[in-house]
Coordinates of C-alpha atoms in Angstrom, one line a residue:
M1 CA -20.4 70.9 -38.9
T2 CA -20.7 69.9 -42.6
D3 CA -22.7 71.8 -45.4
I4 CA -25.8 70.5 -45.3
Q5 CA -26.9 69.5 -48.8
Y6 CA -30.0 69.8 -50.4
R7 CA -31.4 68.2 -53.7
L8 CA -34.6 69.1 -54.1
A9 CA -34.9 73.0 -54.3
Q10 CA -36.4 74.5 -50.9
K11 CA -38.7 76.4 -52.0
R12 CA -42.7 76.7 -50.9
Q13 CA -44.5 76.4 -53.4
I14 CA -49.2 76.3 -53.4
L15 CA -50.0 75.4 -58.0
G16 CA -53.6 76.1 -58.1
T17 CA -56.6 74.1 -56.9
F18 CA -55.5 72.8 -53.4
P19 CA -55.8 69.7 -53.2
G20 CA -54.7 69.1 -56.5
P21 CA -56.3 66.0 -58.4
K22 CA -54.0 63.4 -57.8
S23 CA -54.0 63.7 -54.5
V24 CA -58.2 63.6 -55.1
E25 CA -58.1 60.5 -57.3
L26 CA -55.7 58.2 -55.3
D27 CA -58.1 59.6 -52.1
A28 CA -61.4 58.0 -52.9
R29 CA -58.8 55.6 -53.7
R30 CA -58.1 55.4 -50.3
K31 CA -61.3 55.2 -48.8
A32 CA -62.5 52.0 -51.2
V33 CA -59.6 50.5 -49.3
V34 CA -58.0 51.9 -45.9
A35 CA -59.7 51.6 -43.0
G36 CA -61.6 55.2 -41.1
G37 CA -59.9 54.6 -38.0
V38 CA -57.2 55.1 -39.7
A39 CA -56.1 59.2 -40.2
S40 CA -54.3 61.2 -42.1
S41 CA -53.9 65.7 -40.8
V42 CA -53.0 66.5 -44.3
P43 CA -55.4 65.5 -47.5
V44 CA -52.1 65.5 -50.2
Y45 CA -50.7 62.3 -51.2
V46 CA -46.9 63.0 -51.0
A47 CA -44.2 62.1 -54.0
D48 CA -40.7 63.3 -52.9
A49 CA -38.6 65.0 -49.5
D50 CA -35.4 66.8 -49.1
G51 CA -34.2 68.4 -46.6
G52 CA -37.2 70.7 -45.0
I53 CA -39.5 69.9 -48.0
I54 CA -42.3 67.6 -48.7
T55 CA -43.8 67.9 -53.0
D56 CA -47.0 66.1 -53.0
V57 CA -47.8 64.4 -56.3
D58 CA -49.9 67.8 -57.5
G59 CA -46.4 69.1 -57.3
N60 CA -47.4 71.5 -55.0
S61 CA -44.0 71.9 -51.9
F62 CA -44.7 72.1 -48.9
I63 CA -42.3 73.7 -45.7
D64 CA -42.2 70.2 -43.6
L65 CA -42.4 71.5 -39.4
G66 CA -43.7 68.4 -38.6
S67 CA -40.5 65.6 -39.8
G68 CA -43.6 62.6 -40.0
I69 CA -43.7 63.6 -35.4
A70 CA -40.5 63.9 -35.2
V71 CA -38.9 60.5 -37.0
T72 CA -37.0 62.6 -40.4
S73 CA -35.0 64.1 -38.2
V74 CA -31.8 64.4 -40.3
G75 CA -34.2 65.1 -43.5
A76 CA -36.7 62.5 -45.8
S77 CA -34.0 61.5 -48.6
D78 CA -30.5 61.7 -46.8
A79 CA -28.1 60.5 -48.4
N80 CA -26.0 58.6 -46.0
V81 CA -29.0 56.9 -45.1
V82 CA -30.0 56.9 -48.5
E83 CA -26.7 55.3 -49.8
A84 CA -26.3 53.4 -46.1
V85 CA -29.5 51.3 -46.6
R86 CA -29.2 51.2 -50.8
E87 CA -26.3 49.1 -49.6
Q88 CA -27.6 46.9 -47.0
V89 CA -30.3 46.6 -49.9
G90 CA -28.4 44.7 -51.6
H91 CA -26.5 42.7 -49.2
F92 CA -29.5 40.8 -47.6
T93 CA -33.3 42.3 -45.5
H94 CA -33.7 39.9 -43.7
T95 CA -32.6 37.4 -41.6
C96 CA -33.4 37.8 -38.3
F97 CA -31.0 38.3 -35.0
M98 CA -32.4 36.0 -32.4
V99 CA -31.8 33.3 -35.9
T100 CA -28.5 33.9 -36.3
P101 CA -27.0 37.7 -36.2
Y102 CA -25.5 40.3 -37.4
E103 CA -23.0 43.4 -37.4
S104 CA -25.1 45.9 -37.3
Y105 CA -27.1 45.2 -35.0
V106 CA -24.6 44.8 -32.7
A107 CA -23.4 48.8 -33.8
V108 CA -26.8 50.0 -33.3
A109 CA -26.4 48.9 -29.9
E110 CA -22.6 50.0 -29.2
E111 CA -23.8 53.9 -30.7
L112 CA -26.4 53.3 -28.0
N113 CA -24.4 52.4 -24.9
A114 CA -22.6 55.8 -26.0
L115 CA -24.8 57.8 -26.7
T116 CA -27.1 57.1 -23.9
P117 CA -26.9 59.8 -20.5
G118 CA -24.8 57.7 -18.1
T119 CA -21.2 55.6 -17.5
H120 CA -22.2 53.1 -16.3
E121 CA -23.0 49.5 -18.1
K122 CA -25.0 49.4 -20.6
R123 CA -27.1 46.5 -22.8
T124 CA -29.4 46.8 -25.5
V125 CA -32.6 45.5 -27.2
L126 CA -33.7 46.8 -31.1
F127 CA -37.3 46.9 -31.2
N128 CA -39.7 48.1 -34.3
S129 CA -42.2 51.3 -32.9
G130 CA -42.5 53.6 -29.7
A131 CA -44.9 51.4 -28.5
E132 CA -42.8 48.2 -28.6
A133 CA -39.1 50.2 -26.4
V134 CA -41.8 50.9 -23.3
E135 CA -43.9 47.6 -23.5
N136 CA -40.5 46.1 -23.1
A137 CA -39.1 48.2 -21.1
V138 CA -42.1 48.1 -17.5
K139 CA -41.4 44.0 -18.8
V140 CA -37.7 45.4 -18.0
A141 CA -38.7 46.0 -14.7
R142 CA -41.7 44.1 -13.1
L143 CA -39.0 41.0 -13.6
A144 CA -35.3 42.3 -12.5
T145 CA -38.0 44.6 -9.0
G146 CA -40.5 41.5 -8.7
R147 CA -43.0 43.9 -8.8
D148 CA -46.0 44.9 -10.6
A149 CA -47.0 48.4 -10.4
I150 CA -46.5 51.6 -12.5
V151 CA -46.1 54.3 -12.3
A152 CA -47.4 57.2 -15.3
F153 CA -47.9 60.7 -16.3
D154 CA -51.7 62.9 -16.9
H155 CA -51.2 64.1 -20.4
A156 CA -49.0 61.6 -21.1
Y157 CA -48.8 59.8 -24.3
H158 CA -46.6 56.4 -25.0
G159 CA -48.1 54.5 -27.5
R160 CA -51.5 52.4 -29.3
T161 CA -51.7 49.0 -27.9
N162 CA -53.1 47.8 -25.2
L163 CA -50.3 48.6 -21.7
T164 CA -49.7 51.4 -23.7
M165 CA -52.6 53.4 -24.3
A166 CA -53.1 51.9 -20.4
L167 CA -50.0 54.1 -19.3
T168 CA -51.7 56.4 -22.1
A169 CA -52.7 60.3 -20.6
K170 CA -55.5 60.9 -22.8
A171 CA -59.1 59.0 -24.3
M172 CA -60.1 60.7 -27.1
P173 CA -58.7 58.8 -30.2
Y174 CA -56.4 56.8 -28.5
K175 CA -58.4 54.8 -25.3
T176 CA -61.3 55.5 -26.1
N177 CA -64.1 51.2 -26.3
F178 CA -61.3 50.8 -26.5
G179 CA -60.9 48.8 -22.9
P180 CA -60.8 47.7 -21.0
F181 CA -56.3 47.8 -20.5
A182 CA -53.7 46.2 -18.7
P183 CA -53.6 46.2 -14.8
E184 CA -51.0 48.0 -12.8
I185 CA -51.1 51.4 -14.3
Y186 CA -51.2 54.3 -11.4
R187 CA -51.1 57.8 -12.8
V188 CA -49.9 60.9 -10.6
P189 CA -49.7 64.4 -11.8
M190 CA -47.0 66.3 -13.8
S191 CA -45.6 69.4 -13.2
Y192 CA -47.2 72.0 -15.2
P193 CA -45.7 75.1 -14.9
Y194 CA -48.2 77.0 -17.3
R195 CA -50.9 75.7 -15.7
E196 CA -50.6 74.6 -12.0
E197 CA -53.6 76.7 -9.6
S198 CA -50.3 78.3 -7.9
E199 CA -46.9 78.5 -8.8
I200 CA -45.5 75.8 -8.1
K201 CA -41.1 74.3 -7.9
G202 CA -40.3 71.1 -9.9
Q203 CA -39.1 69.8 -6.5
D204 CA -42.5 70.0 -4.9
A205 CA -44.2 69.3 -7.8
A206 CA -42.3 65.6 -7.9
R207 CA -42.7 65.8 -4.1
R208 CA -46.8 66.7 -4.6
A209 CA -46.9 63.1 -7.3
I210 CA -44.2 61.2 -4.8
S211 CA -46.9 61.4 -1.5
M212 CA -49.3 60.4 -3.8
I213 CA -47.3 57.2 -4.7
E214 CA -46.2 56.7 -1.2
K215 CA -49.9 57.3 0.2
Q216 CA -51.8 55.0 -3.1
I217 CA -49.3 52.9 -4.1
G218 CA -46.7 52.0 -1.3
A219 CA -43.3 52.5 -2.8
A220 CA -42.2 48.9 -2.5
S221 CA -44.8 47.9 -4.6
V222 CA -44.0 50.2 -7.8
A223 CA -41.5 48.6 -10.8
A224 CA -40.9 52.0 -12.5
I225 CA -41.8 55.7 -12.9
L226 CA -42.5 55.6 -16.7
I227 CA -41.4 59.7 -18.0
E228 CA -41.4 61.4 -21.0
P229 CA -38.0 64.5 -20.0
I230 CA -40.1 66.5 -22.4
Q231 CA -44.1 65.5 -22.5
G232 CA -44.9 64.7 -26.8
E233 CA -48.7 64.1 -27.8
G234 CA -49.7 65.9 -24.0
G235 CA -48.7 69.4 -25.6
F236 CA -44.9 69.7 -25.2
I237 CA -44.8 70.5 -21.7
V238 CA -42.0 71.5 -20.0
P239 CA -41.8 70.4 -16.7
A240 CA -39.8 72.9 -14.3
D241 CA -37.0 72.9 -13.1
G242 CA -36.0 69.8 -10.9
F243 CA -38.5 67.6 -11.0
L244 CA -37.4 65.2 -13.1
P245 CA -34.2 64.9 -10.8
T246 CA -36.0 64.7 -7.5
L247 CA -38.0 61.9 -9.0
A248 CA -35.1 60.4 -10.2
N249 CA -34.4 59.8 -7.2
W250 CA -36.8 59.1 -5.5
A251 CA -36.7 55.9 -7.1
K252 CA -33.2 55.2 -6.6
E253 CA -33.3 55.2 -2.6
N254 CA -36.4 53.2 -3.6
G255 CA -35.3 49.8 -5.6
V256 CA -37.6 51.9 -8.8
V257 CA -36.3 51.4 -11.5
F258 CA -36.6 54.9 -13.6
I259 CA -37.5 54.8 -17.2
A260 CA -37.0 58.5 -19.5
D261 CA -39.1 58.1 -22.4
E262 CA -37.5 59.5 -24.8
V263 CA -39.6 58.1 -28.4
Q264 CA -40.0 62.1 -28.7
S265 CA -37.3 64.2 -27.7
G266 CA -34.6 62.1 -28.5
F267 CA -31.7 61.9 -31.4
C268 CA -31.2 65.8 -30.7
R269 CA -34.4 66.7 -31.2
T270 CA -34.3 69.1 -27.8
G271 CA -30.4 70.3 -28.3
E272 CA -28.8 67.9 -26.8
W273 CA -28.3 64.1 -27.7
F274 CA -31.5 63.3 -25.1
A275 CA -34.1 65.2 -22.9
S276 CA -32.9 64.1 -20.1
Q277 CA -29.0 65.2 -20.3
H278 CA -30.7 68.5 -20.0
E279 CA -30.7 68.4 -15.9
G280 CA -28.2 66.0 -15.8
V281 CA -30.7 62.7 -14.6
V282 CA -29.6 59.2 -15.4
P283 CA -31.6 57.4 -16.5
D284 CA -32.1 53.7 -15.4
I285 CA -33.7 52.4 -18.7
I286 CA -34.7 54.2 -21.8
T287 CA -36.4 53.3 -24.0
M288 CA -35.8 55.4 -28.0
A289 CA -37.6 55.7 -32.1
K290 CA -39.0 58.0 -34.6
G291 CA -35.4 59.7 -35.2
I292 CA -33.1 56.8 -34.0
A293 CA -32.9 55.6 -37.5
G294 CA -34.0 58.4 -40.5
G295 CA -37.4 57.3 -40.9
L296 CA -36.4 53.9 -41.1
P297 CA -39.0 51.8 -38.8
L298 CA -36.5 50.8 -36.2
S299 CA -37.1 51.8 -31.9
A300 CA -35.2 50.4 -28.9
I301 CA -34.0 50.7 -24.7
T302 CA -31.2 50.9 -23.4
G303 CA -30.6 50.7 -19.7
R304 CA -28.1 49.7 -16.7
A305 CA -27.3 46.6 -17.7
D306 CA -27.5 44.4 -13.9
L307 CA -31.2 45.3 -15.2
M308 CA -31.2 44.1 -18.8
D309 CA -29.7 41.6 -18.0
A310 CA -32.0 40.8 -15.6
V311 CA -34.5 38.6 -18.0
H312 CA -33.4 35.3 -18.9
P313 CA -32.4 34.2 -22.7
G314 CA -35.7 35.0 -25.2
G315 CA -37.6 37.1 -22.3
L316 CA -36.5 39.7 -25.3
G317 CA -36.8 40.0 -28.9
G318 CA -39.2 40.0 -31.9
T319 CA -39.5 39.5 -35.2
Y320 CA -38.8 42.1 -37.5
G321 CA -36.8 44.2 -33.5
G322 CA -33.6 45.2 -35.8
N323 CA -33.8 44.7 -39.5
P324 CA -31.3 44.9 -40.6
L325 CA -32.2 47.8 -43.3
A326 CA -33.4 50.6 -40.1
C327 CA -30.4 49.9 -38.9
A328 CA -28.2 50.6 -41.2
A329 CA -30.0 54.2 -41.2
S330 CA -29.7 54.4 -37.9
L331 CA -25.6 53.6 -37.9
A332 CA -25.6 56.6 -41.2
A333 CA -28.0 59.0 -39.0
I334 CA -26.1 59.2 -36.4
K335 CA -23.7 60.0 -38.4
S336 CA -25.2 62.5 -40.0
M337 CA -26.2 64.4 -36.7
K338 CA -22.6 63.8 -35.2
E339 CA -21.4 65.6 -39.1
Y340 CA -23.7 68.0 -39.0
D341 CA -23.8 69.3 -35.3
L342 CA -27.4 68.8 -35.3
N343 CA -27.7 69.2 -31.9
G344 CA -25.9 72.9 -32.8
R345 CA -28.7 73.0 -34.7
A346 CA -32.0 72.5 -32.8
Q347 CA -29.7 75.6 -31.0
T348 CA -29.8 77.4 -33.3
I349 CA -33.9 76.6 -34.3
E350 CA -34.9 77.2 -30.7
K351 CA -33.9 80.8 -30.4
I352 CA -35.1 82.0 -33.4
V353 CA -38.5 79.8 -33.0
T354 CA -38.5 81.7 -29.7
D355 CA -37.0 85.5 -31.5
R356 CA -39.9 84.8 -32.8
F357 CA -43.0 84.5 -30.5
E358 CA -41.6 86.7 -28.2
A359 CA -41.6 88.9 -30.8
L360 CA -46.0 88.5 -31.6
V361 CA -47.1 88.1 -28.9
T362 CA -45.6 92.0 -27.8
E363 CA -47.3 92.8 -31.1
M364 CA -50.0 91.7 -30.3
G365 CA -50.4 92.5 -26.8
E366 CA -53.8 92.4 -25.1
A367 CA -54.9 90.9 -28.1
S368 CA -52.5 88.1 -28.0
I369 CA -54.3 84.0 -28.1
I370 CA -50.3 81.9 -26.9
G371 CA -50.9 81.7 -23.7
D372 CA -47.4 80.2 -23.2
I373 CA -44.7 79.9 -25.4
R374 CA -42.4 76.4 -24.4
G375 CA -40.0 73.6 -25.7
R376 CA -36.6 72.9 -26.2
G377 CA -33.9 73.2 -29.0
A378 CA -36.0 72.0 -32.8
M379 CA -39.2 70.1 -29.9
M380 CA -41.1 74.1 -29.8
A381 CA -45.2 75.0 -28.9
I382 CA -46.9 77.1 -28.4
E383 CA -50.7 76.9 -26.0
L384 CA -53.4 78.8 -27.5
V385 CA -56.1 80.3 -25.2
K386 CA -59.2 82.6 -25.7
P387 CA -58.5 86.9 -26.3
G388 CA -57.5 88.2 -23.3
T389 CA -56.4 85.1 -21.3
A390 CA -53.0 84.1 -22.0
N391 CA -52.4 85.5 -17.1
T392 CA -55.9 85.3 -15.7
T393 CA -58.4 82.0 -17.2
K394 CA -56.0 80.5 -19.8
E395 CA -59.5 79.4 -21.5
V396 CA -58.1 76.6 -23.5
N397 CA -58.6 77.2 -27.5
A398 CA -58.8 73.9 -29.8
E399 CA -60.9 76.2 -32.3
A400 CA -57.7 78.8 -33.3
A401 CA -55.1 75.5 -33.5
K402 CA -57.3 73.8 -35.6
A403 CA -58.0 76.8 -38.1
I404 CA -54.3 78.2 -37.8
A405 CA -53.1 74.4 -39.1
A406 CA -55.5 74.3 -41.9
A407 CA -54.3 78.2 -43.1
C408 CA -50.5 77.6 -42.6
L409 CA -51.9 74.4 -44.3
Q410 CA -53.7 76.3 -47.3
A411 CA -50.3 78.3 -47.9
G412 CA -48.1 75.5 -48.2
V413 CA -47.0 74.7 -44.5
I414 CA -47.6 71.6 -42.6
I415 CA -47.6 72.3 -39.1
L416 CA -48.8 69.5 -35.6
T417 CA -50.7 70.6 -32.7
C418 CA -51.0 68.4 -29.7
G419 CA -51.4 68.5 -26.6
T420 CA -54.3 67.4 -24.0
Y421 CA -57.1 70.1 -24.7
G422 CA -56.3 70.4 -28.5
N423 CA -54.7 74.1 -28.3
V424 CA -51.4 73.4 -29.3
I425 CA -49.6 74.4 -32.1
R426 CA -46.0 72.3 -32.0
L427 CA -43.8 73.3 -34.1
L428 CA -40.9 69.7 -35.6
P429 CA -38.7 70.9 -37.9
P430 CA -36.3 68.2 -39.3
L431 CA -32.9 69.2 -37.9
V432 CA -31.7 69.8 -41.2
I433 CA -33.8 72.7 -42.4
S434 CA -32.7 75.9 -43.3
E435 CA -32.6 79.5 -41.9
E436 CA -34.0 80.3 -44.8
L437 CA -37.1 78.1 -44.7
L438 CA -37.8 77.8 -41.6
A439 CA -38.0 81.5 -41.4
D440 CA -40.5 81.8 -44.5
G441 CA -42.5 79.4 -42.7
L442 CA -42.9 81.1 -39.0
D443 CA -43.5 84.4 -41.3
V444 CA -45.9 82.9 -43.2
L445 CA -47.8 81.2 -39.0
C446 CA -47.6 83.8 -37.1
E447 CA -50.2 85.6 -40.5
A448 CA -52.3 82.4 -39.2
I449 CA -51.7 83.2 -35.7
R450 CA -52.8 86.8 -36.5
T451 CA -55.7 85.8 -38.3
A452 CA -57.0 83.6 -36.0
V453 CA -58.3 86.4 -33.1

């Protein structure tokens, strides 16, 4: 494993007034020109970022426990990515692969075909965003099967386009007043171990969903099951063991395409290249984005060759899909993931985070507001409840999540919230963060949780 060299000092520092005067000035400029529908959770403007640190225009340094929502897994300015993009931009920035193709697109496809689960023959197509990847995975499944219905799950998030909004479960802020939505989308229950009415095994939770599919849709009408192996925006929900394999097996038996949405959980984030691998699930199609290219816009779908090749020439693509700068960044980011053993680092992060939160629960006793600690690798979360309800009514505590995030930011730590009920703190640190910096960030977070009671 290669040692990671940092360009910026890996230390948090808040200098004075927060947000500082330059950020305040930029925010005023923003409000005059940027649509109000684009919201930012942090009121400072970035000047530089490296490793686990983000610095703002006023000289403050923040510990980054969000990675731009799981994007900068190799850091925001990884040396391999920077050099690869610098070299590529000196040659050409764009030609459109559908017009005049280039090697780097092919090389990324080769890498993804090798890294994704399964030894079967595969094909890959590159796009720009996670929503684009999901849309095209659905297109492939519908064309290849000749069926229309797509099954999605409670608490799911798949994007902000019309089709992906229909696939997404949460109304506000993603869907409210943006309809009507695409048809032939059906929703079934997810395995959500912490909030099941009574304990249920993963296989039984899957059979519950399958029964609904068979009764309300009919297996012969289903083109695809679309699922996040670990749900992201919905609350970092890890389904009970056996849930995913049971669904995948049913899909195979019924000619249904099993699509794993690994946009947030892919590329070493969970301690494996893809979260599906934790239970040996081999998706028919897998969607990818976020961590794929070190921060440059790139997404992909990789799937069984027979499915992908069923689409007629010209049926897939896009002007910017597989842009050469993004392809260069992706190849470099994957190189860094291998060199730094980021799967191993994600596993280390999981242990550090789990140990800290479990110790905090013990320390706080009956006063604890931590209802559940869950996740895999560097995709970890705690679900917050009202004091004394963790093992009884599990009363949602969204107010605490909001207060904790604000307190952490004031102390120089960026954390993200999520969840259908807005009561989940999620941790998505860069996989290259040092253990010392991670420990400092967790110190701040733990203190914020203590004072939120």
